[in-house]
Structure formats: structure tokens, C-alpha cells
Amino acid sequence: MATFGFILVGLACSLAFAKGASAHGYIESPSSRAALCATGVNKDCGPTQYEPQSVEGKGGFPASGPVDGQITGGGKYPELYAQTPTRWSKVTLKGGKNTFTWKLTAPHSTAEWKYYITKKDWDTNKPLARQDLELLATFNDGGAMPSPSTSHVVELPTDRSGYYLVLGVWEIADTGNAFYQVIDVNLVNDGTGPSTQPPTVPGQVVSTAQTTSSITLQWSASIASEGIKNYEVYRNGKLVGTPSQTTYTDTGLTANTAYNYTIKAVDNKGNVSPASATVTAQTLKEDTVIPVTPPTGLHAHMSTKNSIMIMWSASTATNGIKNYEIYRNGTLVGTATETMYDDTGLTANTSYTYTVRAVDTLGNKSQSSAALTAATLPDSGGGNLPAWDATKIYVAGDKVQYDGLEYQASYWTQNNRPDSSDAWKLLSNATPEWNSTKAYTGGSKVTYNGIVYEAKWWTKGEQPDQSDVWKAVQN
């Protein structure tokens, strides 16, 4: 199909890019498979539930990139490879113009954005392969730095209806990698040709915070073929605000009073959606004190021999969260405004126990989070490394011994044997025998029939003496 026109929208964003994180971006609207994992709609997603923005793999798709069957997980997250007609929650879209919005949590010079859809005859019971896809649109950024909220208008086919996958690929200009986001779509069409999609009704309207004089609302984004211009917030049937974001704080209210709210979406052509379901929220009494909720989901994101990075889920508070206090072995060691902290200057091969407390803008503090124990990596070679444990969860940077050799985890993994999984990188100066079930990256060396071969690029299952991806080298 031809490349369609697009809009690139830079939306005001109150969150700064997270520093030091390895996460980068995901499709926020319409909600991707990874985004629905993060909100808990999709279950059993593995580490993606914590970082929907981390589905990153080799770039250059479709000539390169993840192998067939692993595209939906970027070649790194097996839980996302699964494919049946009922495995994943779907979003309903209509054929014609649709707006796709990426939420970017770290900046990257961008080569291009690409969008694909599965063909009419694709098999919904098989993991996604290249032969299942047809190109919808390509947007070339020429190395530019995108906005934290980046949108494209893409025309979906009007000649098919039912369950289809839309694949978005964000090709990075300065790393050679790409981010892969798949959307499980219930596509609705009457088969007569292109049609205009009016704004969908804002969903999941909730009140996230209340004070004695204000109520904060939040809702899920609407979708429109012409793009969303803004939302209209109605209090007791009267228009009180027109925010461009999916949140709004209604101020100047009376204490201990209930108010009814509805939300409408407005597209760039002035079309208005029907009103959302009504949500009722009440301001607080003058003497009401709402405690700050403690952080949840505390987990170790990455470890080195002298540092441990921890992450957690955000707390809530009536007056908003000011920062978080990080405690190591019961002692305050730092504060963070984001939901992550890199604890440095630690001792190699040592375990530490962490808890986190949230602090609101008035100085009120939450209870401590559940405790997390994490360890730094050993300072030296394989002789001091722990043996690989099939029951243990490892994250990027973790090192283990297996069968006398030293390996390092490339990303989150559990029960993937180091000598046969591309989750592990061999660090020892050794040349193992080629394994048909293991994936190798460019530069990896193996022995096959007594000859040493080196991989030119990513490969799996291609016999060294019969494939151009391998070249014979001196050991």
C-alpha cells in the first residue's frame, strides 16, 4: 500500500525522560499488547508488565530484526510470542484513518517509523511471521529526536473485519536497534470503502485524587481518524474544562460535596463523541487526612559489581507525590522523583535489603514498601560466580557459571539454560560446539566438525557449513 500522510504531534508532557533507564517507548493509544500488560488487562506477560517500553530488538525490520515467531516480543520476551484467537485482549478500531500514539520514556535519534497489518488469510493460531504482514505506512524522521508523545495517522484497510494484528516498529538511528509494538485489533468494516472514524467514547473514567476543594479525574484515551484535539469535562452537566491530556483537576469546589462528571472527546475536525459514563466523586471533609499509599512492585532492574538499580510502582496521595525515600539495610541512602533509583558505590558479591517510602508535597510519608533483597555481581572471574539456578530470575548483567563456563544475562530470564538460550552471552574464552536450538549474535564463535566458525549476524538453526551467515575462521 502507498505511504499515507501523517501528523507528528508533540504533546506537553509533565514527566521528564527517566535517567539511566534502558526502557524507551511503547504504543500507548490504541493500547498495544505490552501496554495492556502494564495495566493488568493482559495477564502472564513476564517482565513486560513492569516495562512495556522495553520491547527492543535488532533493527532493520523486515530484512533483519527478530526471527519469525518472535516478532511480537522483539526477540527477547517469550511471553509475548504466544498467539491464539483468545490469548490477548483486543481493542476495537474501524477501517480508515486512525491515530497511533507512542509514549517515549527515553530520547533516541529516529530513522523511521513503520506500521504493518496482518493479511486477510493470516493464521490466528500461529506466532506472527513476516509472511503474515503487509506494509501500511512508513514515516522517515531522518535522525530527528522525537517528542515524548509522538503520533501518526495511519489508514487501516476497509476490506476486512475481525481479529488482526497491527505492528508498529520504531527504528532507532543511533543504536541499530528497534522497538516492536503489536496491537491486537478487532477491526470493524462494512467492506464498502474508506470511512471517517468519529471519536470513540472516553473510557475508564475515575477520580484519582480528592482534596477539600478539588477533584482529579483520569480516563483512557479516545481514538479518532482525524486525531484527538481535546476533551470536554462536564461537572453536573456544565462544561468546566477542555484539557488536551487524559487527566483534569477540577478546583474551587465545596468541601464534603459530591459532584457528577462526564467526559467527551473532540477531534481535529470538531466532531464530538458521546458522553462517557458518569462518575461521582466527593471532596473531602475539612478534617479528613488521606494517607500516602506505599510503593508496590519493588524489584531489582539491573546489577553490576558495585551498583544495584531498583524500580517500583508509583504511589498516590491527595496532595500529589513529591519524591521517594530509598532505604538500604534500614538507612536512608537517597531520594528519587521517578520510580527508580540507581544505588552505587556498593561492595561486589554482597546482598542488600531495600525498602522505599513515598513523600507527598506536604511532607506526609507512606508506610515502607515490602522489602527487597538484591545482590551485586562478583568482582572477578567464573570461579567466584554462583552456579546457574533454573528456578531463579536473572536480569540483564547477572553472571553465572554453567558447565565450567561463565555467562552473562542479556535481559530478564528464568529457566533458560545458558548454553542453549540467547538470553545468555558466553564470557569465557572458549569456543563451544554449535547448537541448533541456540540463537547466536554477530561475532559469536562455534565449533562444527572440528572447524571454528564466526556468525556474521543474528542466526538460529542455520548449519555453519551450509549457510552464508557463518564464516570459517582461525580460533
CSV table of C-alpha atoms in Angstrom, one decimal:
chain,number,residue,atom,x,y,z
A,1,MET,CA,0.0,0.0,0.0
A,2,ALA,CA,1.1,3.5,-0.5
A,3,THR,CA,2.6,5.5,2.3
A,4,PHE,CA,0.0,7.7,3.8
A,5,GLY,CA,0.3,11.3,5.1
A,6,PHE,CA,0.9,11.7,8.8
A,7,ILE,CA,0.9,14.1,11.6
A,8,LEU,CA,3.6,14.3,14.2
A,9,VAL,CA,2.2,15.7,17.3
A,10,GLY,CA,4.4,17.0,20.2
A,11,LEU,CA,2.2,17.0,23.3
A,12,ALA,CA,3.1,18.7,26.5
A,13,CYS,CA,4.3,16.2,29.0
A,14,SER,CA,4.8,16.6,32.7
A,15,LEU,CA,7.1,13.7,33.0
A,16,ALA,CA,10.8,14.1,32.2
A,17,PHE,CA,12.7,11.3,30.4
A,18,ALA,CA,13.9,8.8,33.0
A,19,LYS,CA,17.7,8.9,33.5
A,20,GLY,CA,19.8,5.8,33.3
A,21,ALA,CA,16.9,3.5,32.2
A,22,SER,CA,17.2,1.0,29.4
A,23,ALA,CA,13.5,1.5,28.6
A,24,HIS,CA,12.4,3.7,25.7
A,25,GLY,CA,8.9,3.6,24.2
A,26,TYR,CA,5.6,1.9,23.5
A,27,ILE,CA,2.3,2.5,21.7
A,28,GLU,CA,0.0,4.0,24.3
A,29,SER,CA,-3.0,4.6,22.1
A,30,PRO,CA,-4.7,2.5,20.9
A,31,SER,CA,-3.3,0.3,23.7
A,32,SER,CA,-0.7,-2.2,22.5
A,33,ARG,CA,-0.4,-5.8,23.8
A,34,ALA,CA,2.5,-4.5,26.0
A,35,ALA,CA,0.6,-1.5,27.3
A,36,LEU,CA,-2.3,-3.8,28.3
A,37,CYS,CA,0.2,-6.0,30.1
A,38,ALA,CA,1.3,-2.9,32.1
A,39,THR,CA,-2.3,-2.1,33.1
A,40,GLY,CA,-3.1,-5.7,34.1
A,41,VAL,CA,-5.7,-6.2,31.4
A,42,ASN,CA,-3.3,-8.8,29.7
A,43,LYS,CA,-2.1,-11.4,32.2
A,44,ASP,CA,1.0,-13.6,32.5
A,45,CYS,CA,3.2,-11.2,30.5
A,46,GLY,CA,6.5,-11.7,32.2
A,47,PRO,CA,8.7,-8.6,32.8
A,48,THR,CA,6.7,-6.6,30.2
A,49,GLN,CA,4.1,-5.9,32.9
A,50,TYR,CA,6.7,-3.6,34.5
A,51,GLU,CA,8.3,-2.1,31.4
A,52,PRO,CA,6.1,-2.1,28.3
A,53,GLN,CA,8.6,0.3,26.8
A,54,SER,CA,11.4,-2.3,26.8
A,55,VAL,CA,10.3,-4.5,23.9
A,56,GLU,CA,13.6,-3.8,22.0
A,57,GLY,CA,15.4,-5.9,19.5
A,58,LYS,CA,17.6,-5.8,16.5
A,59,GLY,CA,16.6,-3.2,13.9
A,60,GLY,CA,16.3,-3.2,10.1
A,61,PHE,CA,13.0,-4.9,10.0
A,62,PRO,CA,11.9,-6.8,8.0
A,63,ALA,CA,15.3,-7.6,6.3
A,64,SER,CA,16.7,-8.1,9.8
A,65,GLY,CA,15.2,-8.0,13.3
A,66,PRO,CA,13.6,-10.7,15.4
A,67,VAL,CA,13.1,-14.1,13.7
A,68,ASP,CA,9.6,-15.2,12.6
A,69,GLY,CA,7.6,-16.3,15.6
A,70,GLN,CA,9.4,-13.9,18.0
A,71,ILE,CA,8.4,-10.5,16.3
A,72,THR,CA,5.7,-9.6,18.9
A,73,GLY,CA,8.2,-9.9,21.7
A,74,GLY,CA,11.2,-8.2,20.0
A,75,GLY,CA,13.1,-11.5,20.1
A,76,LYS,CA,13.5,-11.1,23.8
A,77,TYR,CA,10.2,-11.6,25.6
A,78,PRO,CA,8.8,-15.1,25.0
A,79,GLU,CA,5.6,-14.5,26.9
A,80,LEU,CA,4.6,-12.0,24.1
A,81,TYR,CA,5.2,-14.6,21.3
A,82,ALA,CA,2.0,-16.6,22.2
A,83,GLN,CA,-0.7,-16.4,19.6
A,84,THR,CA,-4.3,-17.7,19.7
A,85,PRO,CA,-7.6,-16.1,18.9
A,86,THR,CA,-8.4,-15.6,22.6
A,87,ARG,CA,-5.0,-15.2,24.3
A,88,TRP,CA,-4.9,-11.3,24.3
A,89,SER,CA,-7.3,-8.6,25.0
A,90,LYS,CA,-8.3,-6.6,21.8
A,91,VAL,CA,-9.1,-3.0,21.0
A,92,THR,CA,-11.8,-2.2,18.5
A,93,LEU,CA,-10.8,0.0,15.6
A,94,LYS,CA,-12.6,0.9,12.4
A,95,GLY,CA,-11.1,0.9,9.0
A,96,GLY,CA,-9.9,4.2,7.6
A,97,LYS,CA,-7.8,6.9,9.3
A,98,ASN,CA,-6.6,6.0,12.9
A,99,THR,CA,-4.2,7.8,15.1
A,100,PHE,CA,-1.4,5.8,16.7
A,101,THR,CA,0.4,7.5,19.7
A,102,TRP,CA,3.8,6.4,21.1
A,103,LYS,CA,4.8,7.2,24.7
A,104,LEU,CA,8.6,7.6,24.7
A,105,THR,CA,10.4,7.4,28.1
A,106,ALA,CA,13.9,8.0,26.7
A,107,PRO,CA,15.0,10.0,23.6
A,108,HIS,CA,16.6,8.4,20.6
A,109,SER,CA,17.5,9.8,17.2
A,110,THR,CA,15.0,8.2,14.9
A,111,ALA,CA,15.5,6.7,11.5
A,112,GLU,CA,11.8,5.8,10.7
A,113,TRP,CA,8.5,4.5,11.9
A,114,LYS,CA,6.8,1.6,10.2
A,115,TYR,CA,3.3,0.2,10.5
A,116,TYR,CA,2.1,-3.2,9.3
A,117,ILE,CA,-1.2,-5.2,9.4
A,118,THR,CA,-1.7,-8.9,9.1
A,119,LYS,CA,-3.1,-10.2,5.8
A,120,LYS,CA,-6.7,-11.4,5.3
A,121,ASP,CA,-5.7,-15.1,5.4
A,122,TRP,CA,-3.3,-15.0,8.4
A,123,ASP,CA,-3.4,-17.8,10.9
A,124,THR,CA,-4.5,-16.5,14.3
A,125,ASN,CA,-3.2,-19.7,16.0
A,126,LYS,CA,0.4,-19.3,14.9
A,127,PRO,CA,3.0,-16.8,16.2
A,128,LEU,CA,3.5,-13.8,13.9
A,129,ALA,CA,5.8,-14.3,10.9
A,130,ARG,CA,6.9,-11.8,8.2
A,131,GLN,CA,4.8,-13.6,5.5
A,132,ASP,CA,1.7,-12.7,7.5
A,133,LEU,CA,2.3,-8.9,7.2
A,134,GLU,CA,1.7,-6.2,4.7
A,135,LEU,CA,3.0,-2.7,5.0
A,136,LEU,CA,0.6,0.1,5.8
A,137,ALA,CA,2.8,3.2,6.2
A,138,THR,CA,6.3,4.5,6.7
A,139,PHE,CA,7.4,7.8,8.2
A,140,ASN,CA,11.0,8.8,7.8
A,141,ASP,CA,12.4,11.1,10.6
A,142,GLY,CA,15.9,11.3,9.1
A,143,GLY,CA,17.7,11.1,12.5
A,144,ALA,CA,15.5,13.7,14.3
A,145,MET,CA,14.7,13.4,18.0
A,146,PRO,CA,11.0,12.7,18.6
A,147,SER,CA,8.7,14.2,21.1
A,148,PRO,CA,7.9,12.3,24.3
A,149,SER,CA,4.4,11.8,22.8
A,150,THR,CA,4.6,11.1,19.1
A,151,SER,CA,1.5,10.4,16.9
A,152,HIS,CA,1.0,9.2,13.3
A,153,VAL,CA,-2.3,8.9,11.3
A,154,VAL,CA,-2.4,5.6,9.5
A,155,GLU,CA,-5.1,4.3,7.2
A,156,LEU,CA,-6.3,0.9,8.2
A,157,PRO,CA,-7.8,-1.3,5.4
A,158,THR,CA,-11.6,-1.3,4.9
A,159,ASP,CA,-11.7,-4.6,3.0
A,160,ARG,CA,-11.6,-6.9,6.1
A,161,SER,CA,-13.1,-7.3,9.5
A,162,GLY,CA,-12.3,-9.4,12.6
A,163,TYR,CA,-9.1,-10.2,14.5
A,164,TYR,CA,-5.9,-8.7,13.1
A,165,LEU,CA,-2.6,-7.6,14.4
A,166,VAL,CA,-1.1,-4.1,13.8
A,167,LEU,CA,2.6,-4.0,14.2
A,168,GLY,CA,4.4,-0.7,14.9
A,169,VAL,CA,8.2,-0.6,14.5
A,170,TRP,CA,10.3,2.4,15.8
A,171,GLU,CA,13.7,2.2,14.1
A,172,ILE,CA,16.5,3.9,16.0
A,173,ALA,CA,19.1,5.9,14.1
A,174,ASP,CA,21.9,5.8,16.7
A,175,THR,CA,21.9,2.2,18.0
A,176,GLY,CA,20.9,-0.2,15.2
A,177,ASN,CA,18.0,-1.4,17.3
A,178,ALA,CA,14.3,-1.0,17.0
A,179,PHE,CA,11.2,-1.2,19.3
A,180,TYR,CA,8.4,-3.5,18.4
A,181,GLN,CA,4.8,-3.0,19.5
A,182,VAL,CA,1.9,-5.2,18.4
A,183,ILE,CA,-1.8,-4.2,18.8
A,184,ASP,CA,-4.4,-6.9,19.0
A,185,VAL,CA,-7.3,-5.3,17.0
A,186,ASN,CA,-10.9,-6.1,16.5
A,187,LEU,CA,-11.2,-4.5,13.1
A,188,VAL,CA,-14.7,-3.3,12.1
A,189,ASN,CA,-15.7,-2.6,8.5
A,190,ASP,CA,-18.7,-2.9,6.2
A,191,GLY,CA,-16.5,-3.6,3.2
A,192,THR,CA,-17.7,-0.6,1.1
A,193,GLY,CA,-14.6,1.5,1.3
A,194,PRO,CA,-12.9,4.2,3.4
A,195,SER,CA,-14.9,5.8,6.2
A,196,THR,CA,-14.3,8.5,8.7
A,197,GLN,CA,-14.0,7.3,12.3
A,198,PRO,CA,-15.6,9.7,14.8
A,199,PRO,CA,-14.0,10.0,18.3
A,200,THR,CA,-14.6,7.0,20.5
A,201,VAL,CA,-16.2,7.5,23.9
A,202,PRO,CA,-13.6,8.1,26.7
A,203,GLY,CA,-13.4,5.1,28.9
A,204,GLN,CA,-12.5,4.1,32.4
A,205,VAL,CA,-13.2,7.5,34.0
A,206,VAL,CA,-12.1,7.5,37.6
A,207,SER,CA,-11.3,10.0,40.3
A,208,THR,CA,-7.7,9.5,41.3
A,209,ALA,CA,-7.4,12.2,44.0
A,210,GLN,CA,-9.6,14.5,46.1
A,211,THR,CA,-9.0,17.4,48.4
A,212,THR,CA,-11.3,19.6,50.3
A,213,SER,CA,-11.6,21.9,47.3
A,214,SER,CA,-10.6,19.8,44.2
A,215,ILE,CA,-11.2,16.5,42.4
A,216,THR,CA,-8.8,15.0,40.0
A,217,LEU,CA,-10.1,12.8,37.1
A,218,GLN,CA,-8.4,10.4,34.7
A,219,TRP,CA,-9.7,8.4,31.7
A,220,SER,CA,-8.5,6.2,28.9
A,221,ALA,CA,-7.7,8.0,25.6
A,222,SER,CA,-10.2,8.2,22.8
A,223,ILE,CA,-9.4,7.4,19.1
A,224,ALA,CA,-10.4,9.3,16.0
A,225,SER,CA,-9.5,9.2,12.4
A,226,GLU,CA,-8.8,12.9,12.4
A,227,GLY,CA,-6.8,12.7,15.7
A,228,ILE,CA,-8.0,13.9,19.1
A,229,LYS,CA,-7.8,17.7,19.7
A,230,ASN,CA,-9.0,17.9,23.3
A,231,TYR,CA,-11.5,16.6,25.8
A,232,GLU,CA,-14.5,18.3,27.4
A,233,VAL,CA,-15.1,17.8,31.1
A,234,TYR,CA,-18.6,18.3,32.4
A,235,ARG,CA,-19.5,18.8,36.1
A,236,ASN,CA,-23.2,18.3,36.9
A,237,GLY,CA,-23.9,18.8,33.1
A,238,LYS,CA,-21.9,22.1,32.8
A,239,LEU,CA,-18.7,22.3,30.8
A,240,VAL,CA,-15.8,23.2,33.2
A,241,GLY,CA,-12.6,22.3,31.3
A,242,THR,CA,-11.1,21.3,27.9
A,243,PRO,CA,-7.8,19.5,28.6
A,244,SER,CA,-5.6,18.0,25.9
A,245,GLN,CA,-4.4,15.3,28.2
A,246,THR,CA,-6.4,12.4,29.7
A,247,THR,CA,-6.4,14.0,33.2
A,248,TYR,CA,-8.1,17.0,34.7
A,249,THR,CA,-8.2,18.6,38.2
A,250,ASP,CA,-11.4,20.5,38.9
A,251,THR,CA,-10.8,23.2,41.5
A,252,GLY,CA,-12.7,25.7,43.6
A,253,LEU,CA,-15.1,23.2,44.9
A,254,THR,CA,-17.0,22.9,48.2
A,255,ALA,CA,-15.8,20.6,50.9
A,256,ASN,CA,-17.6,17.3,51.7
A,257,THR,CA,-19.7,17.6,48.5
A,258,ALA,CA,-20.5,15.1,45.7
A,259,TYR,CA,-20.2,16.0,42.0
A,260,ASN,CA,-21.1,14.1,38.9
A,261,TYR,CA,-18.7,14.1,35.9
A,262,THR,CA,-18.8,13.0,32.2
A,263,ILE,CA,-16.1,13.3,29.5
A,264,LYS,CA,-16.4,13.9,25.8
A,265,ALA,CA,-13.7,13.7,23.1
A,266,VAL,CA,-13.3,16.3,20.3
A,267,ASP,CA,-11.3,15.5,17.1
A,268,ASN,CA,-9.4,18.0,14.9
A,269,LYS,CA,-12.5,18.5,12.7
A,270,GLY,CA,-14.7,19.4,15.7
A,271,ASN,CA,-16.6,16.1,15.8
A,272,VAL,CA,-17.6,15.3,19.4
A,273,SER,CA,-18.0,11.8,20.9
A,274,PRO,CA,-21.0,10.8,23.0
A,275,ALA,CA,-20.5,11.4,26.8
A,276,SER,CA,-18.7,8.9,28.9
A,277,ALA,CA,-20.3,7.0,31.7
A,278,THR,CA,-21.0,9.3,34.7
A,279,VAL,CA,-18.5,9.1,37.6
A,280,THR,CA,-19.4,10.5,41.0
A,281,ALA,CA,-16.7,11.9,43.3
A,282,GLN,CA,-16.8,13.7,46.6
A,283,THR,CA,-14.5,16.4,48.0
A,284,LEU,CA,-13.0,15.7,51.5
A,285,LYS,CA,-14.2,17.0,54.8
A,286,GLU,CA,-12.2,19.8,56.2
A,287,ASP,CA,-10.6,17.5,58.8
A,288,THR,CA,-10.0,14.5,56.6
A,289,VAL,CA,-6.5,13.2,56.2
A,290,ILE,CA,-5.8,10.6,53.5
A,291,PRO,CA,-2.5,8.6,54.0
A,292,VAL,CA,0.1,8.3,51.3
A,293,THR,CA,0.0,4.8,49.7
A,294,PRO,CA,3.2,2.8,50.0
A,295,PRO,CA,5.1,1.9,46.8
A,296,THR,CA,4.4,-1.5,45.4
A,297,GLY,CA,6.1,-3.9,43.0
A,298,LEU,CA,9.7,-3.2,44.2
A,299,HIS,CA,12.2,-5.2,42.1
A,300,ALA,CA,15.8,-5.1,41.0
A,301,HIS,CA,16.2,-3.9,37.4
A,302,MET,CA,19.9,-4.2,36.9
A,303,SER,CA,23.0,-5.1,38.9
A,304,THR,CA,26.8,-4.6,38.5
A,305,LYS,CA,29.6,-5.4,40.8
A,306,ASN,CA,29.2,-2.0,42.6
A,307,SER,CA,25.6,-0.9,41.9
A,308,ILE,CA,22.0,-2.1,42.0
A,309,MET,CA,19.2,-0.3,40.2
A,310,ILE,CA,15.7,-0.8,41.7
A,311,MET,CA,12.3,0.1,40.4
A,312,TRP,CA,8.7,0.2,41.8
A,313,SER,CA,5.1,1.2,41.0
A,314,ALA,CA,4.0,4.8,41.7
A,315,SER,CA,2.3,5.8,45.0
A,316,THR,CA,-0.7,8.0,45.2
A,317,ALA,CA,-1.6,10.9,47.6
A,318,THR,CA,-4.2,13.5,47.8
A,319,ASN,CA,-1.7,16.3,47.5
A,320,GLY,CA,0.5,14.6,44.9
A,321,ILE,CA,3.8,12.8,45.3
A,322,LYS,CA,6.9,14.9,45.9
A,323,ASN,CA,9.6,12.2,45.9
A,324,TYR,CA,10.5,8.8,47.2
A,325,GLU,CA,13.0,7.9,50.0
A,326,ILE,CA,15.2,4.9,49.4
A,327,TYR,CA,16.5,2.9,52.4
A,328,ARG,CA,19.3,0.3,52.2
A,329,ASN,CA,19.6,-2.0,55.2
A,330,GLY,CA,17.4,0.4,57.1
A,331,THR,CA,19.4,3.5,56.4
A,332,LEU,CA,18.2,6.4,54.1
A,333,VAL,CA,20.6,6.4,51.1
A,334,GLY,CA,18.9,8.7,48.6
A,335,THR,CA,15.7,10.2,47.2
A,336,ALA,CA,14.2,10.0,43.7
A,337,THR,CA,11.4,11.8,41.9
A,338,GLU,CA,11.0,8.9,39.4
A,339,THR,CA,10.0,5.3,40.3
A,340,MET,CA,13.6,4.1,40.0
A,341,TYR,CA,16.9,4.5,41.8
A,342,ASP,CA,20.5,3.5,41.0
A,343,ASP,CA,22.3,2.7,44.2
A,344,THR,CA,26.1,3.0,43.6
A,345,GLY,CA,29.4,2.6,45.5
A,346,LEU,CA,28.5,-0.9,46.7
A,347,THR,CA,30.7,-3.9,47.5
A,348,ALA,CA,30.9,-6.7,45.0
A,349,ASN,CA,29.2,-10.0,45.6
A,350,THR,CA,27.1,-8.6,48.5
A,351,SER,CA,23.4,-8.7,49.3
A,352,TYR,CA,21.5,-5.6,50.3
A,353,THR,CA,17.9,-5.1,51.6
A,354,TYR,CA,15.9,-2.2,50.2
A,355,THR,CA,12.6,-0.5,51.2
A,356,VAL,CA,11.0,2.6,49.7
A,357,ARG,CA,8.7,5.3,51.2
A,358,ALA,CA,6.7,7.9,49.3
A,359,VAL,CA,6.5,11.5,50.4
A,360,ASP,CA,3.7,13.9,49.4
A,361,THR,CA,4.0,17.6,48.7
A,362,LEU,CA,3.1,18.4,52.3
A,363,GLY,CA,5.8,16.1,53.7
A,364,ASN,CA,3.5,13.2,54.7
A,365,LYS,CA,5.2,9.9,54.3
A,366,SER,CA,3.8,6.5,53.4
A,367,GLN,CA,4.5,3.2,55.1
A,368,SER,CA,7.6,1.4,53.8
A,369,SER,CA,7.2,-0.9,50.8
A,370,ALA,CA,7.7,-4.6,51.1
A,371,ALA,CA,11.4,-5.4,51.5
A,372,LEU,CA,13.6,-6.4,48.5
A,373,THR,CA,16.9,-8.2,48.8
A,374,ALA,CA,19.3,-7.9,45.9
A,375,ALA,CA,23.0,-8.7,45.4
A,376,THR,CA,25.8,-7.1,43.5
A,377,LEU,CA,27.8,-9.1,41.0
A,378,PRO,CA,31.1,-10.8,41.9
A,379,ASP,CA,34.3,-8.8,41.3
A,380,SER,CA,36.2,-11.5,39.5
A,381,GLY,CA,36.0,-14.5,37.2
A,382,GLY,CA,33.9,-17.6,36.9
A,383,GLY,CA,35.4,-19.3,39.9
A,384,ASN,CA,33.6,-17.0,42.2
A,385,LEU,CA,30.3,-16.9,40.3
A,386,PRO,CA,27.2,-18.7,41.5
A,387,ALA,CA,26.1,-21.7,39.6
A,388,TRP,CA,23.1,-21.2,37.3
A,389,ASP,CA,19.8,-22.0,39.0
A,390,ALA,CA,16.8,-22.9,36.8
A,391,THR,CA,14.4,-21.6,39.5
A,392,LYS,CA,16.0,-18.1,39.9
A,393,ILE,CA,15.0,-15.0,37.9
A,394,TYR,CA,18.0,-13.2,36.3
A,395,VAL,CA,18.1,-9.7,34.9
A,396,ALA,CA,20.5,-8.0,32.4
A,397,GLY,CA,24.1,-8.1,33.8
A,398,ASP,CA,23.7,-11.1,36.1
A,399,LYS,CA,26.6,-13.5,35.8
A,400,VAL,CA,26.6,-17.3,36.5
A,401,GLN,CA,28.7,-20.4,36.0
A,402,TYR,CA,27.4,-23.3,33.9
A,403,ASP,CA,29.3,-26.4,32.9
A,404,GLY,CA,32.6,-24.7,33.9
A,405,LEU,CA,32.0,-21.6,31.8
A,406,GLU,CA,31.0,-18.0,32.6
A,407,TYR,CA,27.8,-16.5,31.2
A,408,GLN,CA,26.1,-13.0,31.5
A,409,ALA,CA,22.4,-12.4,31.2
A,410,SER,CA,21.4,-10.1,28.3
A,411,TYR,CA,17.9,-9.5,29.6
A,412,TRP,CA,15.3,-10.9,32.1
A,413,THR,CA,15.3,-14.7,32.0
A,414,GLN,CA,14.3,-17.7,34.0
A,415,ASN,CA,14.8,-21.4,33.4
A,416,ASN,CA,16.6,-20.7,30.1
A,417,ARG,CA,19.8,-22.8,30.1
A,418,PRO,CA,22.9,-20.7,29.4
A,419,ASP,CA,24.4,-23.0,26.8
A,420,SER,CA,21.3,-23.1,24.7
A,421,SER,CA,19.5,-19.8,25.1
A,422,ASP,CA,20.2,-16.4,23.5
A,423,ALA,CA,19.2,-14.9,26.9
A,424,TRP,CA,22.8,-15.6,27.9
A,425,LYS,CA,26.1,-14.4,26.5
A,426,LEU,CA,29.3,-16.5,26.9
A,427,LEU,CA,32.0,-14.6,28.6
A,428,SER,CA,34.6,-17.3,29.0
A,429,ASN,CA,37.4,-17.6,26.4
A,430,ALA,CA,36.1,-20.8,24.9
A,431,THR,CA,34.5,-22.0,21.6
A,432,PRO,CA,31.5,-24.2,22.2
A,433,GLU,CA,30.0,-26.7,19.8
A,434,TRP,CA,27.3,-25.3,17.5
A,435,ASN,CA,23.8,-25.9,19.0
A,436,SER,CA,20.9,-25.9,16.5
A,437,THR,CA,18.5,-24.6,19.2
A,438,LYS,CA,20.5,-21.7,20.3
A,439,ALA,CA,20.4,-18.2,18.8
A,440,TYR,CA,23.8,-16.5,18.1
A,441,THR,CA,24.6,-12.8,17.5
A,442,GLY,CA,27.2,-11.3,15.2
A,443,GLY,CA,30.7,-12.2,16.3
A,444,SER,CA,29.8,-15.4,18.2
A,445,LYS,CA,32.1,-18.3,17.5
A,446,VAL,CA,31.3,-22.0,17.5
A,447,THR,CA,33.0,-25.3,16.6
A,448,TYR,CA,31.4,-27.5,14.0
A,449,ASN,CA,33.0,-30.7,12.6
A,450,GLY,CA,36.3,-29.6,14.0
A,451,ILE,CA,36.2,-26.2,12.3
A,452,VAL,CA,35.7,-22.8,14.0
A,453,TYR,CA,33.0,-20.6,12.6
A,454,GLU,CA,32.0,-17.0,13.3
A,455,ALA,CA,28.5,-15.6,12.9
A,456,LYS,CA,28.2,-12.5,10.7
A,457,TRP,CA,24.8,-11.5,12.1
A,458,TRP,CA,22.0,-13.0,14.2
A,459,THR,CA,21.2,-16.6,13.4
A,460,LYS,CA,19.5,-19.7,14.7
A,461,GLY,CA,19.3,-23.2,13.4
A,462,GLU,CA,21.5,-22.5,10.3
A,463,GLN,CA,24.2,-25.1,9.9
A,464,PRO,CA,27.6,-23.5,9.8
A,465,ASP,CA,28.9,-25.4,6.8
A,466,GLN,CA,25.8,-24.7,4.8
A,467,SER,CA,24.9,-21.1,5.5
A,468,ASP,CA,26.3,-17.7,4.4
A,469,VAL,CA,25.7,-16.3,7.9
A,470,TRP,CA,28.7,-18.3,9.1
A,471,LYS,CA,32.4,-17.9,8.0
A,472,ALA,CA,35.2,-20.2,8.8
A,473,VAL,CA,37.9,-18.5,11.0
A,474,GLN,CA,41.1,-19.3,12.9
A,475,ASN,CA,40.4,-20.0,16.6
